[in-house]
Coordinates of C-alpha atoms in Angstrom, one line a residue:
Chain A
X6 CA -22.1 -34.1 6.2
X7 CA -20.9 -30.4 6.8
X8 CA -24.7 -29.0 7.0
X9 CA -25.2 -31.6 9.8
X10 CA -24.4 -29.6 12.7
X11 CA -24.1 -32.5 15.4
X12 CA -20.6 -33.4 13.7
X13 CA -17.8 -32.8 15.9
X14 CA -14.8 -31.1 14.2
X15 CA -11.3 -31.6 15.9
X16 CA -8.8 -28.8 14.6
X17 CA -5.4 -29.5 14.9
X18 CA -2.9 -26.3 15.2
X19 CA -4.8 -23.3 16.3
X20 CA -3.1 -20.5 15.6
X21 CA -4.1 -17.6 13.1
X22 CA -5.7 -19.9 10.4
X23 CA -6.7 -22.5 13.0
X24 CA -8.1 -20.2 15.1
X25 CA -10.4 -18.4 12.7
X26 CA -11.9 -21.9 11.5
X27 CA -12.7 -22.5 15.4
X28 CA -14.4 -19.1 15.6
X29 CA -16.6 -19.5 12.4
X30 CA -17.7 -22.9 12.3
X31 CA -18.6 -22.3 16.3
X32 CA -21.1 -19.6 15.4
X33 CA -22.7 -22.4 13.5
X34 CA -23.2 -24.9 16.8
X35 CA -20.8 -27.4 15.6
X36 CA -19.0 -28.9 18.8
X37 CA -15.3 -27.7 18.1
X38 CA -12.5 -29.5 19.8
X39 CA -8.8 -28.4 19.5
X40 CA -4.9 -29.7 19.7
X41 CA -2.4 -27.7 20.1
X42 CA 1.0 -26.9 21.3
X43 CA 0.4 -24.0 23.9
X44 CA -1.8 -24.6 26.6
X45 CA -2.1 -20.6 26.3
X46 CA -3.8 -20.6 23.1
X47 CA -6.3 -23.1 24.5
X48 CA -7.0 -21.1 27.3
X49 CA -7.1 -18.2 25.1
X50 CA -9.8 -20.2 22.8
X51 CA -11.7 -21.4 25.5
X52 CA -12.3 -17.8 26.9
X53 CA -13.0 -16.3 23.4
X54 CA -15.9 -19.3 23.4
X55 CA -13.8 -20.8 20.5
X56 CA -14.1 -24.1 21.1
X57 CA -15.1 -26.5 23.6
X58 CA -12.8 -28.0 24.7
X59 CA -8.9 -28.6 24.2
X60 CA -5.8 -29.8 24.7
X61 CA -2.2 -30.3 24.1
X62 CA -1.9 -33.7 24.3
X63 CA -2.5 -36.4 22.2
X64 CA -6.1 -36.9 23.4
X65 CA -7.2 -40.2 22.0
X66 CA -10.6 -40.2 22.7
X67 CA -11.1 -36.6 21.1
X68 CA -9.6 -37.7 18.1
X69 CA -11.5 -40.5 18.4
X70 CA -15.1 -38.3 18.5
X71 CA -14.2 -36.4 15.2
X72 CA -16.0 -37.0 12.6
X73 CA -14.3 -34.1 10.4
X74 CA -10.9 -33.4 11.5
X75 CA -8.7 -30.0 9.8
X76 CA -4.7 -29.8 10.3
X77 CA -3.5 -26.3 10.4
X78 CA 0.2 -27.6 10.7
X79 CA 3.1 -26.8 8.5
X80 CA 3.8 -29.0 6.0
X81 CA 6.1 -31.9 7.3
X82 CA 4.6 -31.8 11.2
X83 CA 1.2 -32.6 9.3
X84 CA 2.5 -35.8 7.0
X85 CA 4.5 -36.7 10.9
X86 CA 1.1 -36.7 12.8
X87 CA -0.6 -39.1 10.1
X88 CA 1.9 -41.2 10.0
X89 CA 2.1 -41.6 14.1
X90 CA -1.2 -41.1 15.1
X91 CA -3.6 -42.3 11.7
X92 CA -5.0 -45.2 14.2
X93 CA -6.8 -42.8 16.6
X94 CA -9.0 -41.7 13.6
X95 CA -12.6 -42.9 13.9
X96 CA -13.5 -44.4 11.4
X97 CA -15.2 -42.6 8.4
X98 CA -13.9 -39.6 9.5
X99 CA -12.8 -37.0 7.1
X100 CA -9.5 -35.3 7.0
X101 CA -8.9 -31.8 5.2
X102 CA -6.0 -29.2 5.8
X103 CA -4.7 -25.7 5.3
X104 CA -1.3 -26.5 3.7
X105 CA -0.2 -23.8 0.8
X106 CA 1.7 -27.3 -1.7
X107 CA -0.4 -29.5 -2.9
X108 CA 1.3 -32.3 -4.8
X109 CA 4.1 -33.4 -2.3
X110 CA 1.5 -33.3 0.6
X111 CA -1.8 -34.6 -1.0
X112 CA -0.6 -38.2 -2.5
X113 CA 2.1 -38.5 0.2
X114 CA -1.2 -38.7 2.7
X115 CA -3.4 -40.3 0.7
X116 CA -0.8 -43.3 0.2
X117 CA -0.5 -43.9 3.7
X118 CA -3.7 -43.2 5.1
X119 CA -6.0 -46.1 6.2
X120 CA -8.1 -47.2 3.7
X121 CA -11.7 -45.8 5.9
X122 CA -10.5 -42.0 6.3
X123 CA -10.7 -40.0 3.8
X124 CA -8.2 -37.3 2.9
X125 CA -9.5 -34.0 1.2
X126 CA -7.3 -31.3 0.7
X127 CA -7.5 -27.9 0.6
X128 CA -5.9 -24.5 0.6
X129 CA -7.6 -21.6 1.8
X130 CA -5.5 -18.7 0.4
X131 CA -5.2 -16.1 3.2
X132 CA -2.3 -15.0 5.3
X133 CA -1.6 -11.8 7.6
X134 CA 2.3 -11.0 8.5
X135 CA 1.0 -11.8 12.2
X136 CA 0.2 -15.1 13.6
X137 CA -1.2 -17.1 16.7
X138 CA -4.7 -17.6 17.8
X139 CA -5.0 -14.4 19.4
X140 CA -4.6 -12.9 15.9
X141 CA -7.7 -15.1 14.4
X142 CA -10.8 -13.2 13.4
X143 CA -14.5 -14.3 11.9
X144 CA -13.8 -11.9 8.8
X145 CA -10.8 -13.3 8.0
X146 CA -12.1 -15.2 5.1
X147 CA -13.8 -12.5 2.8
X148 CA -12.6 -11.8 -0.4
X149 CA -10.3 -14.9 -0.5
X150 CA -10.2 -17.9 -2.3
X151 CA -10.6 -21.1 -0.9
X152 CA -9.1 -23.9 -3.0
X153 CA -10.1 -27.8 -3.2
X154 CA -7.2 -30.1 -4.5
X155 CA -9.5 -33.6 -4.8
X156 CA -7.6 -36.5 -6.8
X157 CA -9.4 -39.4 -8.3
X158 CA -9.1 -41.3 -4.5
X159 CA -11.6 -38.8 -3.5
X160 CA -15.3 -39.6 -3.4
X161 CA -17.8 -37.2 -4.4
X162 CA -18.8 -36.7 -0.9
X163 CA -15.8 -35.6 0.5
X164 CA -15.4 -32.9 -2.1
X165 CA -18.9 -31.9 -1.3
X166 CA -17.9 -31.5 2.4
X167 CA -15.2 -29.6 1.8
X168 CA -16.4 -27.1 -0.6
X169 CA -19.1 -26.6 1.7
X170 CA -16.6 -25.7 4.8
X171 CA -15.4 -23.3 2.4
X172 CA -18.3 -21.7 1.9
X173 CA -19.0 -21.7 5.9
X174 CA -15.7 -20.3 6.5
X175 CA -17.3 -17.1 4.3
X176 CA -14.7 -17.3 1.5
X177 CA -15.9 -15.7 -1.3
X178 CA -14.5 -17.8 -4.0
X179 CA -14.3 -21.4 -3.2
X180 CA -12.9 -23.4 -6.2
X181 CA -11.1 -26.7 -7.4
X182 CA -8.0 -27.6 -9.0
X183 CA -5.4 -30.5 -9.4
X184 CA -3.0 -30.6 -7.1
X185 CA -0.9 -30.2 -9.8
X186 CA -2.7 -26.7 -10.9
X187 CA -2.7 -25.7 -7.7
X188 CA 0.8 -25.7 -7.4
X189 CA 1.8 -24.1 -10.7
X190 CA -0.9 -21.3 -9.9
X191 CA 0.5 -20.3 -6.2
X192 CA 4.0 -20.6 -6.7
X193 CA 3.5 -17.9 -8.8
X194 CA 1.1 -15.9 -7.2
X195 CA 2.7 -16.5 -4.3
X196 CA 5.9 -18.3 -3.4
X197 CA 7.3 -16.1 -6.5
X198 CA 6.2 -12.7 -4.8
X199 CA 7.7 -13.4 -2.1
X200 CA 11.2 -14.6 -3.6
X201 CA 10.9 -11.5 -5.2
X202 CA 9.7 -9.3 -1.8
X203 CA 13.0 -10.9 0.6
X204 CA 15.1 -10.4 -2.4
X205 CA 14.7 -6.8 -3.0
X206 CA 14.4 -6.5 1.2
X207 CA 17.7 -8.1 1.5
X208 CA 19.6 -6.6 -1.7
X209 CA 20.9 -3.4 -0.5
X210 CA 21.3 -2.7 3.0
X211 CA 22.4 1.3 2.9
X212 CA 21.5 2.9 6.2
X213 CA 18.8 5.9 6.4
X214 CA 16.6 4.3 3.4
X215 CA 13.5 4.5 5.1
X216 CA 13.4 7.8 6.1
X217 CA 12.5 7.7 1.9
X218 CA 10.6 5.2 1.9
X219 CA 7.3 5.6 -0.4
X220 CA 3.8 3.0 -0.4
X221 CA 5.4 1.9 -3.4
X222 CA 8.5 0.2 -1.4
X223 CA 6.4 -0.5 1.3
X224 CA 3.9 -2.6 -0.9
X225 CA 6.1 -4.6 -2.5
X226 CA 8.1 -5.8 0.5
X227 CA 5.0 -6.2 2.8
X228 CA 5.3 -9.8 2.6
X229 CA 8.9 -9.5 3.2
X230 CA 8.2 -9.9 7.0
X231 CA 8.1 -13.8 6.3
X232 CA 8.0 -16.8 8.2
X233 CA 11.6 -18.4 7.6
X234 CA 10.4 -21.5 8.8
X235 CA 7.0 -22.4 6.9
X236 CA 7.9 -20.6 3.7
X237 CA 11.4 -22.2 3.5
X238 CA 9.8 -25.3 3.9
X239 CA 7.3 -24.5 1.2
X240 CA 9.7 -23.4 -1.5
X241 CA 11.5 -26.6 -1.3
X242 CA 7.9 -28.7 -1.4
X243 CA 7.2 -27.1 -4.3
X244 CA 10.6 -26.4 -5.7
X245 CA 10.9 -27.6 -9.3
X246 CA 7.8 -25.3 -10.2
X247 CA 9.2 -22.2 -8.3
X248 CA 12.5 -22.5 -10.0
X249 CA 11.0 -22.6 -13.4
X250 CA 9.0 -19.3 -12.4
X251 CA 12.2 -17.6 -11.1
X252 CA 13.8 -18.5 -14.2
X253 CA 10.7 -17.1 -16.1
X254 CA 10.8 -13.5 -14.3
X255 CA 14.5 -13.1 -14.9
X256 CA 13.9 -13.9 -18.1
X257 CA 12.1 -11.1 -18.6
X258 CA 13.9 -8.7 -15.5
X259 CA 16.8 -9.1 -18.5
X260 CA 14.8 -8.0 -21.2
X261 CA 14.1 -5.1 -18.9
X262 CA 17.2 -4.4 -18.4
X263 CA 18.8 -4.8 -22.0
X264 CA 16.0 -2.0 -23.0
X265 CA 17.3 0.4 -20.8
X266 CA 20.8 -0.4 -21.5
X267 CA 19.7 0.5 -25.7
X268 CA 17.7 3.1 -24.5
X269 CA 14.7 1.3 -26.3
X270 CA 12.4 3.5 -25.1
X271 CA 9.4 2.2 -27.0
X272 CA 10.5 -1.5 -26.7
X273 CA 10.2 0.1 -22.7
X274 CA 6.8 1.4 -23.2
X275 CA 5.2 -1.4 -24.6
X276 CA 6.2 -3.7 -21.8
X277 CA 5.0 -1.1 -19.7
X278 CA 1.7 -0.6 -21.4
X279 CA 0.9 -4.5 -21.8
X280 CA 1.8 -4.5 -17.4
X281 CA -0.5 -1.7 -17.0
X282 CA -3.7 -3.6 -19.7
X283 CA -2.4 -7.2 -17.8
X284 CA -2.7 -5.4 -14.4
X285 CA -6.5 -4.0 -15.2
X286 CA -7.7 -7.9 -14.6
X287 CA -6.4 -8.3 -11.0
X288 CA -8.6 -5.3 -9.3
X289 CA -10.1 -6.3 -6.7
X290 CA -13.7 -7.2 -8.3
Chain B
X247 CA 9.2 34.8 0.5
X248 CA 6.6 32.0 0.7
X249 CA 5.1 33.2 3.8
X250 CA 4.4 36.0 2.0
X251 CA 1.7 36.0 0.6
X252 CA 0.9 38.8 -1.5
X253 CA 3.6 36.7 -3.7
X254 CA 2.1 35.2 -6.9
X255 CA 2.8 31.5 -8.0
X256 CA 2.6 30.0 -11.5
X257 CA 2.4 26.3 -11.6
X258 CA 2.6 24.8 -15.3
X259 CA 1.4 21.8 -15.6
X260 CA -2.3 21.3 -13.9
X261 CA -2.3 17.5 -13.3
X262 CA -2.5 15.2 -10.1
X263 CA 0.8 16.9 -8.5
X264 CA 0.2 20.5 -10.0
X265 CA -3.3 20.5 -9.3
X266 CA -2.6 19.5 -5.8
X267 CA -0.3 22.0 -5.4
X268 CA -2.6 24.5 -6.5
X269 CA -5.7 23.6 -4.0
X270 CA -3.3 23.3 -1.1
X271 CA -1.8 26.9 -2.0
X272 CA -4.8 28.5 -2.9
X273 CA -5.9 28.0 0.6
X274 CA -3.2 29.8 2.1
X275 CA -4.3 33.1 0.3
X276 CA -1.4 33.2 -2.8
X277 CA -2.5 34.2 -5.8
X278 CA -2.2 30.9 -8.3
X279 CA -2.0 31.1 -12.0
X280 CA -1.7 28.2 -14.3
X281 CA -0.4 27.2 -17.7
X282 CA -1.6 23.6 -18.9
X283 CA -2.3 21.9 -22.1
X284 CA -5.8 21.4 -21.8
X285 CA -8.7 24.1 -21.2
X286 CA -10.7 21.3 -19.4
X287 CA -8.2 21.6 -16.7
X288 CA -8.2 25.1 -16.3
X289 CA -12.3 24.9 -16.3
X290 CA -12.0 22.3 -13.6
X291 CA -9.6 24.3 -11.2
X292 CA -11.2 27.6 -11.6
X293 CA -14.7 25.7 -10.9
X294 CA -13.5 24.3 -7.6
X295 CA -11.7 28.0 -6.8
X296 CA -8.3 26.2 -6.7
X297 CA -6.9 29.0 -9.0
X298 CA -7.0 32.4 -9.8
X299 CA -6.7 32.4 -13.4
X300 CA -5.1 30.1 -16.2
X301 CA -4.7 29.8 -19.7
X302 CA -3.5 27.3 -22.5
X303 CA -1.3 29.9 -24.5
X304 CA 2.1 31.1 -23.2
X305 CA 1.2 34.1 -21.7
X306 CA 3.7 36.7 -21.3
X307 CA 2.0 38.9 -18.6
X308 CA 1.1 35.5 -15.9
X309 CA 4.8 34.4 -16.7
X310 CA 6.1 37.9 -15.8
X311 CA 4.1 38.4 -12.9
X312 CA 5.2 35.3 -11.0
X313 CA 7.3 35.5 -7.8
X314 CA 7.9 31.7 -7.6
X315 CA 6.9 29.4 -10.4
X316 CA 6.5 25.8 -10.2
X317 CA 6.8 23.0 -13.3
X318 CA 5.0 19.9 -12.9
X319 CA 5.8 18.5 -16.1
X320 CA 8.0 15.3 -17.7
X321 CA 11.3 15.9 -17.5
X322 CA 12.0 16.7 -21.1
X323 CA 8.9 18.9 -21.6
X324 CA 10.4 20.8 -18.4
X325 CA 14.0 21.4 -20.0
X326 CA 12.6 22.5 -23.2
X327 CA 10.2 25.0 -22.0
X328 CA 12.9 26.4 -20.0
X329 CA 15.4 26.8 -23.3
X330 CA 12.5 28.4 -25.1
X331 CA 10.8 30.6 -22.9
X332 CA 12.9 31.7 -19.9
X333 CA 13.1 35.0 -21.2
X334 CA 9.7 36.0 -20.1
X335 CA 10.4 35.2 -16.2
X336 CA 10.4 38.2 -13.9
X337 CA 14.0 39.3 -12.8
X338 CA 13.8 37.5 -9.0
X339 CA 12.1 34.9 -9.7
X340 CA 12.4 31.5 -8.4
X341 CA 12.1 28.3 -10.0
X342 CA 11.4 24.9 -9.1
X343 CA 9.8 21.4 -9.8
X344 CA 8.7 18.2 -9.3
X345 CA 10.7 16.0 -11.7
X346 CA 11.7 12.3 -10.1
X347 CA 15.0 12.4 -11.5
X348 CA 18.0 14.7 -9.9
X349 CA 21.4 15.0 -11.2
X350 CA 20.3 15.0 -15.4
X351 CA 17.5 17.9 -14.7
X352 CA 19.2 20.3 -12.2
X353 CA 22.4 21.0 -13.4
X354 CA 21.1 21.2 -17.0
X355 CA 18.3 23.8 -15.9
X356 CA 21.2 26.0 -13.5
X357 CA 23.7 25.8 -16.6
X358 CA 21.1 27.1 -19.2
X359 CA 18.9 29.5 -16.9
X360 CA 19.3 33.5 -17.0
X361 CA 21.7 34.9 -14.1
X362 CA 18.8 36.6 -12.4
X363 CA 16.6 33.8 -12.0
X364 CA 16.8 31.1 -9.5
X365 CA 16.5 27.2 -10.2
X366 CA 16.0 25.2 -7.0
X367 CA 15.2 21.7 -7.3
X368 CA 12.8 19.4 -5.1
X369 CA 11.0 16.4 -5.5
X370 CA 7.6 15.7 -4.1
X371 CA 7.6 11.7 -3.2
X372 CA 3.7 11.4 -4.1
X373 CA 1.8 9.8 -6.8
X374 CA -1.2 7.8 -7.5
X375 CA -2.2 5.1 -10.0
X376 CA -4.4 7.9 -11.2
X377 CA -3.4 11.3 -12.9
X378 CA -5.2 14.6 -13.9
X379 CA -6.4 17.6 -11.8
X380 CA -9.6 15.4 -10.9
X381 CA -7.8 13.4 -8.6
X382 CA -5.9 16.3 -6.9
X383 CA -6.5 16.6 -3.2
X384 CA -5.5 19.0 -0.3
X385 CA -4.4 15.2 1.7
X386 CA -2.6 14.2 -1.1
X387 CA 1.1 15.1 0.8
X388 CA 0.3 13.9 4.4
X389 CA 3.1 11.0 5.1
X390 CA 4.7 11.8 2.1
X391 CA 8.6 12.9 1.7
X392 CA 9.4 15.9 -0.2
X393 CA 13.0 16.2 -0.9
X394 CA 15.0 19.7 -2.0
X395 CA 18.1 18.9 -3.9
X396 CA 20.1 22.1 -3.7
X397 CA 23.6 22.6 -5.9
X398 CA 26.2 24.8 -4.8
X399 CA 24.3 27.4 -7.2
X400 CA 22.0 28.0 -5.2
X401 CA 21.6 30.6 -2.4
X402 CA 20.3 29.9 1.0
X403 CA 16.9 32.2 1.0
X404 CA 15.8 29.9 -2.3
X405 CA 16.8 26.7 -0.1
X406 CA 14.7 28.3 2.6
X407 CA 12.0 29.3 0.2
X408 CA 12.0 25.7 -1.1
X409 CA 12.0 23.8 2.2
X410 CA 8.6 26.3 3.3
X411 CA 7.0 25.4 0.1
X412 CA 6.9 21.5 1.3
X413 CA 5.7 22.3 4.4
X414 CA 3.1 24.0 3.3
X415 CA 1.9 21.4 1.2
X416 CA 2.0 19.2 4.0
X417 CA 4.4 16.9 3.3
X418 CA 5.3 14.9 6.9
X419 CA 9.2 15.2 5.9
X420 CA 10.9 17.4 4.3
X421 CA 14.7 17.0 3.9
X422 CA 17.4 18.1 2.1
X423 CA 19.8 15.9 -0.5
X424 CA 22.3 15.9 -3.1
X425 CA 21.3 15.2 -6.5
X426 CA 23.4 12.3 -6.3
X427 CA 22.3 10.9 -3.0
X428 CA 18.6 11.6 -4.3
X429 CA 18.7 9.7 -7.4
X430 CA 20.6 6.9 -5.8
X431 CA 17.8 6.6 -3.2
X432 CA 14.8 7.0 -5.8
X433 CA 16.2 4.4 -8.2
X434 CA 16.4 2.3 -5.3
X435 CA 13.1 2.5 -3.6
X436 CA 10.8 3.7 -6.3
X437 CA 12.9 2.7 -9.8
X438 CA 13.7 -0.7 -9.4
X439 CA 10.1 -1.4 -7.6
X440 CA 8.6 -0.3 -10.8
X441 CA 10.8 -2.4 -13.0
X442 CA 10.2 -5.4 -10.6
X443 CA 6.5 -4.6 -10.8
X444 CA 6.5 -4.6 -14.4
X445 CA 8.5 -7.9 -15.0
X446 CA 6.3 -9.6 -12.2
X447 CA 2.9 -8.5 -14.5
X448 CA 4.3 -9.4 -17.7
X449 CA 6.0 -12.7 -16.9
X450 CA 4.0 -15.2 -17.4
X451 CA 0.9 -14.6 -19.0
X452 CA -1.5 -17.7 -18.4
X453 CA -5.0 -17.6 -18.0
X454 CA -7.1 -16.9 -15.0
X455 CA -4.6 -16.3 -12.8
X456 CA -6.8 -13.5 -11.3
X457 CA -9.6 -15.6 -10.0
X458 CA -6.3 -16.7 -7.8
X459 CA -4.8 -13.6 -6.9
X460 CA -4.6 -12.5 -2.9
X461 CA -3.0 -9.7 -2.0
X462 CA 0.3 -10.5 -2.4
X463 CA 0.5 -10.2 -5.8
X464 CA -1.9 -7.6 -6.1
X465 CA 0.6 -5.6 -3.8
X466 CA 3.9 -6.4 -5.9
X467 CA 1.9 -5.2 -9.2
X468 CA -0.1 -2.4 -7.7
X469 CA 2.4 0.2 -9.3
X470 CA 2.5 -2.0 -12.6
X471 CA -0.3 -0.1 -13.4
X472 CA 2.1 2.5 -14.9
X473 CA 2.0 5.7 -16.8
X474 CA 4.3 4.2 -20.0
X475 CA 5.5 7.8 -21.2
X476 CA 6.7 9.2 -18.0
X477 CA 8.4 6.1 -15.8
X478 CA 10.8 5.5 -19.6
X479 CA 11.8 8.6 -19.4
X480 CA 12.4 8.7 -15.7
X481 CA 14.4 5.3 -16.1
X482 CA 16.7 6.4 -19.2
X483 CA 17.7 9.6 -17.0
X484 CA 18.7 7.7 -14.3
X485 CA 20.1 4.7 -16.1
X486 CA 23.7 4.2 -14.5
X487 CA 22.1 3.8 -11.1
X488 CA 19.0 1.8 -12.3
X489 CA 21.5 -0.3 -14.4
X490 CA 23.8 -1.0 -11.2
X491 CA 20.9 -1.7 -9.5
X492 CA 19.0 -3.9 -11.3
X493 CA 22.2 -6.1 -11.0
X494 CA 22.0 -6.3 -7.5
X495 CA 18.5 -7.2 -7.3
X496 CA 19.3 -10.2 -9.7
X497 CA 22.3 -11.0 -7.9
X498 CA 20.5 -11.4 -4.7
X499 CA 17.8 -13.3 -6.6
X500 CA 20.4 -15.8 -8.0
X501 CA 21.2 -16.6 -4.7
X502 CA 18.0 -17.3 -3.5
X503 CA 17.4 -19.7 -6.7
X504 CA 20.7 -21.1 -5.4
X505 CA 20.3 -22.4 -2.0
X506 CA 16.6 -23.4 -3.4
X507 CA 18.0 -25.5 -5.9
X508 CA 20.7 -26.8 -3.3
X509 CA 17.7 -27.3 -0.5
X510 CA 19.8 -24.8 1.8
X511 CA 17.1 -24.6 4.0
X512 CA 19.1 -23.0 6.8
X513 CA 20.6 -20.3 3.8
X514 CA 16.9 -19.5 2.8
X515 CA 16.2 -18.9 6.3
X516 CA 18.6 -16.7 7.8
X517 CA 17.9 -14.6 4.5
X518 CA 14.6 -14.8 5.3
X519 CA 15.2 -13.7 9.2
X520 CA 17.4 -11.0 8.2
X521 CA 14.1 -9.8 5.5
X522 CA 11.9 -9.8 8.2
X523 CA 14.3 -7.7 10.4
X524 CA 14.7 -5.1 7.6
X525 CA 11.6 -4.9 6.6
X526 CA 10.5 -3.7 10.0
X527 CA 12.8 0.1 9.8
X528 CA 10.2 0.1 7.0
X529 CA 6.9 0.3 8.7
X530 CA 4.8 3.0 9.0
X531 CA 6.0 5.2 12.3

C-alpha cells in the first residue's frame, strides 16, 4: 500500500516525532494531513510545506480520506481517541503508532477496534530532550531502530505496510518483535536508563557541583531532562517488567558495593573487565 | 617559576595525560624529559618533537635536573616511586600529579617527602576511553576542570606554580579545593557514575540487546568501557565516600521503585520535574 503514493496519510499529534514523519513521507508526494492540538504547529507545518492541510479539530471528513492513519499521542490520549472517535475511520484503513509500551497498548486497541481497520503497531526508537514540531527534522531517523510489534490479528499486509514506512522514514534498522519482546527489551534499554539517569540527578543536591562537572556526569544524566508526564505514564504501562529490571541492577549495584566494602579488588576487576568486553558490542556499528 | 621557561620539567609516566602534558608544554619552549615503562613511548614522543629526551631506566642526572616534575601514574605506583627514589630530586624542586584520588595520596606523599622538596597536589579532570601517548592531544584540556588541592604544607609560590601549570595546559577552569571537598565531589560525579555504568553493563546479560540500543544506553555505559586496574584502585582509596554514596544512590532508587510499584504517578513526576530542573545547572555553558 505504502509504495502507492496517492494514499493519503492522516498523522495525529505533530510534534517532534509527528512532525518528522510529516516531513519525510512529504518528500515522497504522499498527500499528508494533520491533527493536532496547537493551531501554531499547523501553521508552523503548513509553512515548512509539511503537510497539506490541518487542523485541530476533529475533522471528520479528513479522517474519513485516510487510508493510513499514525498516532503520535502518549499513551492513554491514543487508546481515548479510538475509543471516541474509531467510527470516523474509513474503512480499510490502517492504523500504526509511535507509542514506546507495547503490550498494554497493542491488544487494548486491537480488542476494541472495528473489525475493518487494522491496527499495526510500531515503535520507532528515537527521542531528543527537546520536543514540538518546530524541533522535527528529515534526518531524524538515521541510525535508529524502528520496531514492528504485529500479533497474530495482524495480516501479512499490514506488517508489510508498516515495515515499509519504516524504511521511508530512513531508519536504519527496521525490525519485529512481540509486543511482549518489545517491552522486556526497552524497559531495559530504556525506561531502566532513565530510572537510573533521574535517580542519580535527584540523589544529592549539594550546591556548586557543576562547576566539576565532567562528560562522564553529563552523559549519564542527559536523559535526566525527562518528560514527567509521558515517561511516568510509561513506567506504570510497562511496570511489572521495569520493576523486575530495577530489581536486577540493584542486585548487582550490591555486589558492587559488598566488593568495595571487602576490598575484593579482583572480584572488582573482573566485573569491570566483563563491562568493558560486554560494552565492545554496543559501538555504534 | 612556570613562566619561566628555561625551567626543566620531568613527567613520568608518558600515557594519554602525560603525553598530553608533554606536547602542550613542549610548545611553550620548556625543556621536557620523560621516564616511562616502555621505549615505544619514548620513540613516539621524541618522533612527534613532544620531548626533549627520555629514557626507561631511572636516571639520576634527568631526575636531578628537573625544576618541576610531574607523575602521571596509578596511585600506588606514584607513592612507591616516591619512597624509593626521592633522593635523587634536585633540592627546590616541586612535585605534583595527576592522581584522581585526594586525601589518601597527598598527605601520605607531604608526610614521607624530603624537607626541601615540594609536593603540591592537582587533579586534571580529563580522560578518554582510550589510553597511551598515541592518543595525547594539545585539545585534550579545553572545557576540562583541573583542580589543585593544596594542604597547609604547602607554600603559596608552589600553589601559584600549580594553578599556572593548568592554565597552561588549557584547562577552561582551574580552581582550588581541599582534599576533602575534592574527593567528595569526584566520588560523586565521576566515582559513582562509573560504578553505575558498570552495574548497568553487566546486569542483565541477554542476547542482542545491541541491535536495540539508542543512545541512551549507549550514553549510561559509555564509561563502562573501563580501565579495570586503575578505576579499583581509585574506588578502594576513596571507599568511605564511595561507600556513603552508593547508599544514596540506592536510596533514591528505592524510592523511585516505590511510588512505581504504588502507581504514584504524581511522586514520579515531581521527581521527574525536579530532575529535569537539576539537570539543567549541568549543561554545557
Amino acid at each position: 500500500m505504502i509504495v502507492d503514493v496517492s494514499k493519503k496519510i492522516l498523522i495525529v499529534g505533530l510534534g517532534l516525532l509527528g512532525g518528522s514523519y510529516a516531513r519525510i513521507l512529504k518528500r515522497f508526494g504522499f498527500y499528508i494531513s494533520a491533527i493536532t492540538k496547537e493551531q501554531s504547529s499547523i501553521d508552523y507545518a503548513l509553512d515548512e510545506g509539511m503537510i497539506d492541510e490541518g487542523t485541530t479539530e476533529l475533522d471528520h471528513r479528513m479522517i474519513g480520506d485516510a487510508d493510513l492513519v499514525i498516532f503520535a499521542l502518549y499513551p492513554h490520549v491514543f487508546v481515548e481517541w479510538v475509543e471516541q472517535n474509531q467510527q470516523l475511520f474509513k474503512s480499510g484503513a490502517i492504523v500504526t503508532d509511535v507509542t514506546g509500551v507495547k503490550r498494554s497498548i497493542v491488544y487494548k486497541i486491537q480488542e476494541i477496534l472495528r473489525e475493518d481497520v487494522e491496527f499495526i503497531a510500531a515503535h520507532p526508537m528515537a527521542g531528543r530532550e527537546v520536543s514540538g514540531v518546530e524541533n522535527s527534522n528529515d534526518k531524524m531517523f538515521s541510525g535508529a531502530n524502528y520496531i514492528v510489534t504485529p500479533t497474530d490479528k495482524n495480516t501479512p499486509e499490514a506488517i508489510h505496510t508498516c515495515l515499509e514506512l519504516g524504511r521511508l522514514l530512513g531508519f536504519s534498522n527496521v525490525t519485529i518483535l512481540s509486543p511482549e519482546e518489545h517491552d522486556e527489551m526497552i524497559g531495559f534499554l530504556s525506561q531502566l536508563t532513565h530510572c537510573i539517569a533521574v535517580t542519580l540527578m535527584t540523589c544529592n543536591d549539594k550546591e556548586n557541583m557543576e562547576k566539576f562537572t565532567g562528560d562522564s556526569f553529563r552523559d549519564l544524566t542527559r536523559i535526566a531532562r525527562i518528560n514527567d508526564v509521558m515517561w511516568s505514564e510509561l513506567f506504570i504501562e510497562n511496570k511489572d517488567v521495569l520493576l523486575n529490571q530495577m530489581d536486577m541492577f540493584m542486585e548487582k549495584f550490591k555486589e558492587l558495593k559488598a566488593m568495595l566494602e571487602a576490598e575484593d579488588i579482583e572480584g572488582m576487576r573482573k566485573m569491570m573487565r566483563h563491562s568493558t568486553e560486554r560494552r565492545a558490542l554496543f559501538d555504534k556499528k
